[in-house]
PDB file of C-alpha atoms in Angstrom:
ATOM      1  CA  MET Y   1     -37.803  70.281 105.434  1.00 60.00           C
ATOM      2  CA  ARG Y   2     -35.953  67.437 103.778  1.00 71.00           C
ATOM      3  CA  THR Y   3     -37.729  65.036 101.482  1.00 80.00           C
ATOM      4  CA  PRO Y   4     -37.502  61.303 102.381  1.00 82.00           C
ATOM      5  CA  ALA Y   5     -34.962  60.811  99.571  1.00 85.00           C
ATOM      6  CA  GLU Y   6     -32.824  63.680 100.896  1.00 86.00           C
ATOM      7  CA  THR Y   7     -32.989  62.242 104.421  1.00 86.00           C
ATOM      8  CA  VAL Y   8     -31.796  58.845 103.211  1.00 88.00           C
ATOM      9  CA  GLY Y   9     -29.029  60.485 101.212  1.00 89.00           C
ATOM     10  CA  ALA Y  10     -27.787  62.568 104.156  1.00 88.00           C
ATOM     11  CA  ASN Y  11     -27.821  59.567 106.502  1.00 87.00           C
ATOM     12  CA  LEU Y  12     -26.107  57.337 103.953  1.00 91.00           C
ATOM     13  CA  ARG Y  13     -23.279  59.818 103.413  1.00 89.00           C
ATOM     14  CA  ARG Y  14     -22.878  60.472 107.158  1.00 85.00           C
ATOM     15  CA  LEU Y  15     -22.645  56.759 108.025  1.00 86.00           C
ATOM     16  CA  ARG Y  16     -20.351  55.971 105.099  1.00 88.00           C
ATOM     17  CA  LEU Y  17     -17.874  58.705 106.008  1.00 86.00           C
ATOM     18  CA  ALA Y  18     -17.991  57.759 109.702  1.00 80.00           C
ATOM     19  CA  ARG Y  19     -16.779  54.290 108.716  1.00 81.00           C
ATOM     20  CA  GLY Y  20     -14.116  55.565 106.344  1.00 83.00           C
ATOM     21  CA  LEU Y  21     -15.665  53.884 103.307  1.00 87.00           C
ATOM     22  CA  SER Y  22     -15.521  55.169  99.763  1.00 90.00           C
ATOM     23  CA  LEU Y  23     -18.446  54.827  97.402  1.00 92.00           C
ATOM     24  CA  VAL Y  24     -16.616  51.948  95.732  1.00 92.00           C
ATOM     25  CA  ASP Y  25     -16.026  50.201  99.072  1.00 91.00           C
ATOM     26  CA  LEU Y  26     -19.651  50.533 100.130  1.00 92.00           C
ATOM     27  CA  GLY Y  27     -20.938  49.518  96.722  1.00 92.00           C
ATOM     28  CA  ARG Y  28     -18.791  46.394  96.733  1.00 92.00           C
ATOM     29  CA  ALA Y  29     -19.860  45.474 100.283  1.00 91.00           C
ATOM     30  CA  ALA Y  30     -23.577  46.005  99.662  1.00 91.00           C
ATOM     31  CA  GLY Y  31     -23.701  44.836  96.047  1.00 92.00           C
ATOM     32  CA  VAL Y  32     -24.972  48.242  94.883  1.00 92.00           C
ATOM     33  CA  ALA Y  33     -23.623  50.119  91.860  1.00 92.00           C
ATOM     34  CA  LYS Y  34     -21.545  53.238  92.495  1.00 91.00           C
ATOM     35  CA  GLY Y  35     -23.851  55.303  90.279  1.00 91.00           C
ATOM     36  CA  THR Y  36     -26.824  54.241  92.378  1.00 92.00           C
ATOM     37  CA  LEU Y  37     -25.025  55.267  95.569  1.00 93.00           C
ATOM     38  CA  THR Y  38     -24.111  58.636  94.074  1.00 92.00           C
ATOM     39  CA  ALA Y  39     -27.748  59.270  93.209  1.00 92.00           C
ATOM     40  CA  LEU Y  40     -28.899  58.154  96.657  1.00 92.00           C
ATOM     41  CA  GLU Y  41     -26.452  60.398  98.499  1.00 91.00           C
ATOM     42  CA  GLY Y  42     -27.529  63.281  96.276  1.00 91.00           C
ATOM     43  CA  GLY Y  43     -31.150  62.778  97.355  1.00 88.00           C
ATOM     44  CA  ARG Y  44     -32.201  61.745  93.856  1.00 87.00           C
ATOM     45  CA  GLY Y  45     -32.760  58.040  94.413  1.00 82.00           C
ATOM     46  CA  ASN Y  46     -35.813  55.915  95.088  1.00 84.00           C
ATOM     47  CA  PRO Y  47     -34.294  52.833  96.764  1.00 86.00           C
ATOM     48  CA  THR Y  48     -36.176  49.626  97.374  1.00 87.00           C
ATOM     49  CA  VAL Y  49     -36.404  48.064 100.810  1.00 84.00           C
ATOM     50  CA  GLU Y  50     -33.965  45.367  99.659  1.00 88.00           C
ATOM     51  CA  THR Y  51     -31.392  48.022  98.713  1.00 90.00           C
ATOM     52  CA  LEU Y  52     -31.784  49.808 102.050  1.00 89.00           C
ATOM     53  CA  GLN Y  53     -31.374  46.529 103.930  1.00 87.00           C
ATOM     54  CA  ALA Y  54     -28.208  45.680 101.991  1.00 90.00           C
ATOM     55  CA  LEU Y  55     -26.765  49.133 102.707  1.00 92.00           C
ATOM     56  CA  SER Y  56     -27.652  49.024 106.402  1.00 87.00           C
ATOM     57  CA  ARG Y  57     -25.981  45.607 106.775  1.00 86.00           C
ATOM     58  CA  ALA Y  58     -22.856  46.819 104.998  1.00 88.00           C
ATOM     59  CA  LEU Y  59     -22.704  49.880 107.254  1.00 86.00           C
ATOM     60  CA  GLY Y  60     -23.372  47.980 110.470  1.00 81.00           C
ATOM     61  CA  ALA Y  61     -26.461  50.119 110.942  1.00 80.00           C
ATOM     62  CA  THR Y  62     -30.223  49.672 111.010  1.00 79.00           C
ATOM     63  CA  LEU Y  63     -32.957  50.727 108.638  1.00 79.00           C
ATOM     64  CA  ALA Y  64     -33.957  53.367 111.182  1.00 78.00           C
ATOM     65  CA  ASP Y  65     -30.456  54.827 110.947  1.00 81.00           C
ATOM     66  CA  LEU Y  66     -30.935  55.288 107.208  1.00 85.00           C
ATOM     67  CA  VAL Y  67     -34.496  56.582 107.062  1.00 82.00           C
ATOM     68  CA  GLY Y  68     -34.696  58.429 110.406  1.00 77.00           C
ATOM     69  CA  ASP Y  69     -34.267  62.147 110.903  1.00 72.00           C
ATOM     70  CA  VAL Y  70     -30.726  63.415 110.416  1.00 65.00           C
ATOM     71  CA  PRO Y  71     -29.151  64.348 113.761  1.00 65.00           C
ATOM     72  CA  GLU Y  72     -29.158  68.076 114.235  1.00 65.00           C
ATOM     73  CA  PRO Y  73     -25.995  69.885 115.356  1.00 68.00           C
ATOM     74  CA  GLY Y  74     -25.766  70.759 119.015  1.00 74.00           C
ATOM     75  CA  PRO Y  75     -26.086  68.724 122.224  1.00 82.00           C
ATOM     76  CA  ARG Y  76     -28.591  65.947 122.581  1.00 78.00           C
ATOM     77  CA  VAL Y  77     -30.022  65.771 126.087  1.00 84.00           C
ATOM     78  CA  VAL Y  78     -31.535  62.703 127.752  1.00 84.00           C
ATOM     79  CA  ARG Y  79     -33.022  63.561 131.121  1.00 88.00           C
ATOM     80  CA  SER Y  80     -32.859  61.258 134.119  1.00 86.00           C
ATOM     81  CA  ALA Y  81     -36.546  60.438 133.733  1.00 85.00           C
ATOM     82  CA  ASP Y  82     -36.140  59.662 130.015  1.00 84.00           C
ATOM     83  CA  GLY Y  83     -34.989  56.516 128.317  1.00 81.00           C
ATOM     84  CA  THR Y  84     -36.465  53.208 127.242  1.00 85.00           C
ATOM     85  CA  PRO Y  85     -36.623  50.179 129.566  1.00 86.00           C
ATOM     86  CA  ALA Y  86     -34.272  47.516 128.244  1.00 84.00           C
ATOM     87  CA  GLU Y  87     -35.975  44.187 127.634  1.00 77.00           C
ATOM     88  CA  GLY Y  88     -34.309  40.853 128.255  1.00 76.00           C
ATOM     89  CA  TRP Y  89     -31.698  42.191 130.666  1.00 81.00           C
ATOM     90  CA  ALA Y  90     -30.739  40.329 133.822  1.00 79.00           C
ATOM     91  CA  MET Y  91     -30.932  43.576 135.825  1.00 87.00           C
ATOM     92  CA  PRO Y  92     -33.116  46.697 135.759  1.00 90.00           C
ATOM     93  CA  ALA Y  93     -31.711  48.769 132.882  1.00 92.00           C
ATOM     94  CA  THR Y  94     -32.745  51.756 130.781  1.00 92.00           C
ATOM     95  CA  PHE Y  95     -31.492  52.414 127.281  1.00 88.00           C
ATOM     96  CA  VAL Y  96     -30.103  55.957 127.042  1.00 89.00           C
ATOM     97  CA  HIS Y  97     -28.389  56.422 123.690  1.00 84.00           C
ATOM     98  CA  ALA Y  98     -26.676  54.670 120.778  1.00 77.00           C
ATOM     99  CA  ALA Y  99     -23.849  56.113 118.693  1.00 74.00           C
ATOM    100  CA  HIS Y 100     -21.673  54.999 115.786  1.00 66.00           C
ATOM    101  CA  LEU Y 101     -18.008  55.350 116.709  1.00 64.00           C
ATOM    102  CA  GLY Y 102     -15.861  54.587 113.692  1.00 57.00           C
ATOM    103  CA  ALA Y 103     -16.034  50.831 113.280  1.00 58.00           C
ATOM    104  CA  SER Y 104     -18.094  50.248 116.435  1.00 67.00           C
ATOM    105  CA  VAL Y 105     -21.617  50.840 117.658  1.00 74.00           C
ATOM    106  CA  ALA Y 106     -21.922  51.983 121.285  1.00 82.00           C
ATOM    107  CA  GLU Y 107     -25.079  51.576 123.374  1.00 85.00           C
ATOM    108  CA  LEU Y 108     -25.323  53.305 126.747  1.00 91.00           C
ATOM    109  CA  TYR Y 109     -27.551  51.981 129.549  1.00 92.00           C
ATOM    110  CA  ARG Y 110     -28.375  53.103 133.086  1.00 95.00           C
ATOM    111  CA  VAL Y 111     -28.505  50.102 135.420  1.00 95.00           C
ATOM    112  CA  SER Y 112     -29.254  49.337 139.049  1.00 94.00           C
ATOM    113  CA  TRP Y 113     -28.246  46.330 141.108  1.00 93.00           C
ATOM    114  CA  GLU Y 114     -30.308  44.980 143.976  1.00 91.00           C
ATOM    115  CA  GLN Y 115     -28.633  43.921 147.197  1.00 88.00           C
ATOM    116  CA  GLY Y 116     -28.544  40.183 147.779  1.00 86.00           C
ATOM    117  CA  ARG Y 117     -29.291  39.277 144.175  1.00 89.00           C
ATOM    118  CA  VAL Y 118     -26.849  37.975 141.569  1.00 90.00           C
ATOM    119  CA  HIS Y 119     -27.568  39.331 138.106  1.00 89.00           C
ATOM    120  CA  ALA Y 120     -26.278  36.837 135.533  1.00 87.00           C
ATOM    121  CA  SER Y 121     -25.406  38.304 132.146  1.00 83.00           C
ATOM    122  CA  PRO Y 122     -25.502  35.934 129.157  1.00 78.00           C
ATOM    123  CA  PRO Y 123     -22.727  35.919 126.534  1.00 79.00           C
ATOM    124  CA  GLN Y 124     -22.820  38.712 123.980  1.00 77.00           C
ATOM    125  CA  PRO Y 125     -22.055  38.383 120.247  1.00 75.00           C
ATOM    126  CA  PRO Y 126     -18.365  37.810 119.387  1.00 76.00           C
ATOM    127  CA  GLY Y 127     -16.287  40.963 119.553  1.00 79.00           C
ATOM    128  CA  THR Y 128     -18.591  42.736 122.027  1.00 84.00           C
ATOM    129  CA  MET Y 129     -16.968  44.668 124.859  1.00 88.00           C
ATOM    130  CA  GLU Y 130     -18.895  45.541 128.034  1.00 91.00           C
ATOM    131  CA  GLN Y 131     -17.764  48.626 129.956  1.00 94.00           C
ATOM    132  CA  VAL Y 132     -19.015  49.259 133.497  1.00 96.00           C
ATOM    133  CA  TYR Y 133     -18.833  52.483 135.501  1.00 97.00           C
ATOM    134  CA  VAL Y 134     -20.206  52.466 139.046  1.00 97.00           C
ATOM    135  CA  LEU Y 135     -22.013  55.631 140.133  1.00 97.00           C
ATOM    136  CA  ALA Y 136     -22.998  54.583 143.642  1.00 97.00           C
ATOM    137  CA  GLY Y 137     -22.541  51.546 145.880  1.00 96.00           C
ATOM    138  CA  THR Y 138     -20.268  48.521 145.538  1.00 96.00           C
ATOM    139  CA  VAL Y 139     -20.573  45.789 142.911  1.00 96.00           C
ATOM    140  CA  ASP Y 140     -18.801  42.490 142.223  1.00 95.00           C
ATOM    141  CA  VAL Y 141     -18.352  42.255 138.467  1.00 94.00           C
ATOM    142  CA  GLY Y 142     -16.891  39.646 136.159  1.00 91.00           C
ATOM    143  CA  PRO Y 143     -16.844  35.916 135.444  1.00 88.00           C
ATOM    144  CA  GLU Y 144     -17.936  33.479 138.137  1.00 83.00           C
ATOM    145  CA  ASP Y 145     -14.387  32.330 138.899  1.00 85.00           C
ATOM    146  CA  ALA Y 146     -12.687  35.765 138.856  1.00 88.00           C
ATOM    147  CA  PRO Y 147     -14.976  38.683 139.789  1.00 91.00           C
ATOM    148  CA  VAL Y 148     -13.580  42.104 140.701  1.00 95.00           C
ATOM    149  CA  ARG Y 149     -15.026  44.513 143.273  1.00 96.00           C
ATOM    150  CA  LEU Y 150     -15.885  48.014 142.071  1.00 97.00           C
ATOM    151  CA  GLY Y 151     -16.849  51.018 144.155  1.00 97.00           C
ATOM    152  CA  ALA Y 152     -18.289  54.398 143.232  1.00 97.00           C
ATOM    153  CA  GLY Y 153     -16.151  55.937 140.504  1.00 97.00           C
ATOM    154  CA  ASP Y 154     -14.535  52.627 139.495  1.00 97.00           C
ATOM    155  CA  PHE Y 155     -14.500  51.345 135.926  1.00 97.00           C
ATOM    156  CA  ALA Y 156     -14.055  47.891 134.382  1.00 95.00           C
ATOM    157  CA  ARG Y 157     -14.048  46.512 130.876  1.00 93.00           C
ATOM    158  CA  LEU Y 158     -15.267  42.967 130.233  1.00 90.00           C
ATOM    159  CA  ASP Y 159     -15.062  40.633 127.297  1.00 86.00           C
ATOM    160  CA  GLY Y 160     -18.720  40.064 126.496  1.00 79.00           C
ATOM    161  CA  ARG Y 161     -18.178  36.676 124.854  1.00 79.00           C
ATOM    162  CA  GLY Y 162     -18.374  34.685 128.080  1.00 80.00           C
ATOM    163  CA  PRO Y 163     -21.061  34.621 130.777  1.00 84.00           C
ATOM    164  CA  HIS Y 164     -20.479  37.002 133.678  1.00 88.00           C
ATOM    165  CA  ARG Y 165     -22.362  38.384 136.640  1.00 91.00           C
ATOM    166  CA  TYR Y 166     -23.085  41.466 138.713  1.00 93.00           C
ATOM    167  CA  ALA Y 167     -23.815  41.428 142.443  1.00 94.00           C
ATOM    168  CA  ALA Y 168     -24.313  44.463 144.703  1.00 95.00           C
ATOM    169  CA  VAL Y 169     -22.404  44.280 148.000  1.00 94.00           C
ATOM    170  CA  GLY Y 170     -23.581  45.950 151.217  1.00 92.00           C
ATOM    171  CA  GLY Y 171     -26.588  47.633 149.641  1.00 94.00           C
ATOM    172  CA  PRO Y 172     -28.090  48.599 146.271  1.00 95.00           C
ATOM    173  CA  ALA Y 173     -25.848  50.116 143.605  1.00 96.00           C
ATOM    174  CA  ARG Y 174     -26.185  52.126 140.421  1.00 96.00           C
ATOM    175  CA  GLY Y 175     -24.020  52.491 137.351  1.00 97.00           C
ATOM    176  CA  LEU Y 176     -23.617  52.845 133.623  1.00 96.00           C
ATOM    177  CA  ILE Y 177     -22.932  50.063 131.142  1.00 94.00           C
ATOM    178  CA  THR Y 178     -21.694  50.685 127.614  1.00 92.00           C
ATOM    179  CA  LEU Y 179     -21.885  47.862 125.091  1.00 87.00           C
ATOM    180  CA  LEU Y 180     -19.460  48.203 122.202  1.00 85.00           C
ATOM    181  CA  PHE Y 181     -20.542  46.138 119.228  1.00 77.00           C
ATOM    182  CA  PRO Y 182     -18.180  45.765 116.271  1.00 70.00           C
ATOM    183  CA  ALA Y 183     -19.750  47.092 113.096  1.00 57.00           C
ATOM    184  CA  LEU Y 184     -19.075  45.075 109.962  1.00 50.00           C
ATOM    185  CA  PRO Y 185     -15.615  46.408 109.000  1.00 43.00           C
ATOM    186  CA  ALA Y 186     -16.069  45.854 105.298  1.00 38.00           C
ATOM    187  CA  GLY Y 187     -19.769  45.097 105.264  1.00 39.00           C
ATOM    188  CA  LEU Y 188     -21.255  41.887 104.069  1.00 39.00           C
ATOM    189  CA  PRO Y 189     -19.608  40.533 100.937  1.00 37.00           C
ATOM    190  CA  PRO Y 190     -21.619  41.126  97.807  1.00 34.00           C
ATOM    191  CA  ARG Y 191     -23.849  38.306  96.860  1.00 35.00           C
ATOM    192  CA  ALA Y 192     -21.921  35.788  94.813  1.00 32.00           C
ATOM    193  CA  PRO Y 193     -23.053  35.567  91.190  1.00 30.00           C
ATOM    194  CA  GLN Y 194     -25.159  32.611  90.334  1.00 32.00           C
ATOM    195  CA  SER Y 195     -22.988  29.940  88.785  1.00 32.00           C
ATOM    196  CA  ALA Y 196     -24.039  28.191  85.638  1.00 32.00           C
ATOM    197  CA  ALA Y 197     -26.098  25.072  86.021  1.00 33.00           C
ATOM    198  CA  PRO Y 198     -23.832  22.050  86.464  1.00 35.00           C
ATOM    199  CA  HIS Y 199     -23.289  19.891  83.433  1.00 35.00           C
ATOM    200  CA  ARG Y 200     -25.443  16.826  83.462  1.00 37.00           C
ATOM    201  CA  PRO Y 201     -24.408  13.789  81.468  1.00 41.00           C
ATOM    202  CA  PRO Y 202     -26.942  12.516  78.970  1.00 43.00           C
ATOM    203  CA  LEU Y 203     -29.411  10.008  80.309  1.00 45.00           C
ATOM    204  CA  PRO Y 204     -28.743   6.423  79.328  1.00 48.00           C
ATOM    205  CA  PRO Y 205     -31.040   4.986  76.667  1.00 47.00           C
ATOM    206  CA  ARG Y 206     -34.161   3.321  77.877  1.00 50.00           C
ATOM    207  CA  PRO Y 207     -34.048  -0.455  77.944  1.00 50.00           C
ATOM    208  CA  GLY Y 208     -35.338  -2.016  74.736  1.00 51.00           C
ATOM    209  CA  ARG Y 209     -34.898   1.182  72.722  1.00 48.00           C
ATOM    210  CA  PRO Y 210     -31.456   1.233  71.090  1.00 48.00           C
ATOM    211  CA  THR Y 211     -29.872   4.592  70.360  1.00 46.00           C
ATOM    212  CA  PRO Y 212     -29.956   5.286  66.619  1.00 45.00           C
ATOM    213  CA  PRO Y 213     -26.492   5.546  65.116  1.00 47.00           C
ATOM    214  CA  GLN Y 214     -25.167   8.919  64.043  1.00 45.00           C
ATOM    215  CA  VAL Y 215     -24.898   9.164  60.302  1.00 43.00           C
ATOM    216  CA  PRO Y 216     -22.106  11.529  59.203  1.00 43.00           C
ATOM    217  CA  VAL Y 217     -23.041  14.215  56.747  1.00 41.00           C
ATOM    218  CA  ARG Y 218     -20.491  15.331  54.197  1.00 44.00           C
ATOM    219  CA  GLY Y 219     -18.513  18.228  55.649  1.00 44.00           C
ATOM    220  CA  VAL Y 220     -20.115  18.007  59.066  1.00 41.00           C
ATOM    221  CA  ARG Y 221     -18.581  15.991  61.895  1.00 42.00           C
ATOM    222  CA  PRO Y 222     -20.877  13.932  64.123  1.00 43.00           C
ATOM    223  CA  GLY Y 223     -22.309  16.041  66.901  1.00 44.00           C
ATOM    224  CA  MET Y 224     -21.603  19.290  65.072  1.00 42.00           C
ATOM    225  CA  ARG Y 225     -24.575  21.624  64.549  1.00 44.00           C
ATOM    226  CA  PRO Y 226     -24.644  23.681  61.390  1.00 42.00           C
ATOM    227  CA  PRO Y 227     -24.970  27.463  61.712  1.00 43.00           C
ATOM    228  CA  ALA Y 228     -28.510  28.746  61.956  1.00 44.00           C
ATOM    229  CA  GLY Y 229     -30.145  29.378  58.599  1.00 45.00           C
ATOM    230  CA  ARG Y 230     -27.755  27.171  56.664  1.00 45.00           C
ATOM    231  CA  THR Y 231     -28.451  23.725  55.339  1.00 45.00           C
ATOM    232  CA  PRO Y 232     -25.680  21.131  55.724  1.00 46.00           C
ATOM    233  CA  PRO Y 233     -24.078  20.028  52.498  1.00 49.00           C
ATOM    234  CA  GLY Y 234     -25.791  17.097  50.927  1.00 49.00           C
ATOM    235  CA  ARG Y 235     -29.209  18.109  52.179  1.00 46.00           C
ATOM    236  CA  GLY Y 236     -31.959  20.183  50.707  1.00 44.00           C
TER     237      GLY Y 236
END
């Protein structure tokens, strides 16, 4: 049994290597020191939630990807009756699996299209690709002004940036949709250091209260402060 720290370390190393990032690259992207990352990957760290969030953003992953159980070797099976209903979809869909593929995150869904109904799909985030594979039936897929007709065994790839639609033709249809989201290629840039407070000019003297003149002291120019612990010449 792995400890929570060992689980985080194993996930962190797995995700970092899958994206081709060195410790220096990841540290720069997340704003985390290389020594801290080395300790985390070795299962010796105790990261804060803020650190985990910064690392997950830089890796294009989620907190669950970092703290969840490490995938075991061997096949992962999702039965036809398994899966999670997808919320907010324009068509009946079931989430099957998500995987990190290099610089992308792939989500696989089972979908069904009802005859006589147009399923409008809203625009996806920039860089998202939508891949459609029809298992059964016939479906019109694509933008409103240029849809394509797909039959069983046909495949199409769509640019997810614009609105598009699905419409079953001649009866209900079933298929698979894969959404390819671009992971952050270099992560989020490290937080910029806080700049010094801007210089503010001195406030003008209040009306009716003239500014006293500066009286030079021997050996000290006006506006010059003597070193701490020393008394200017001519005083004392």
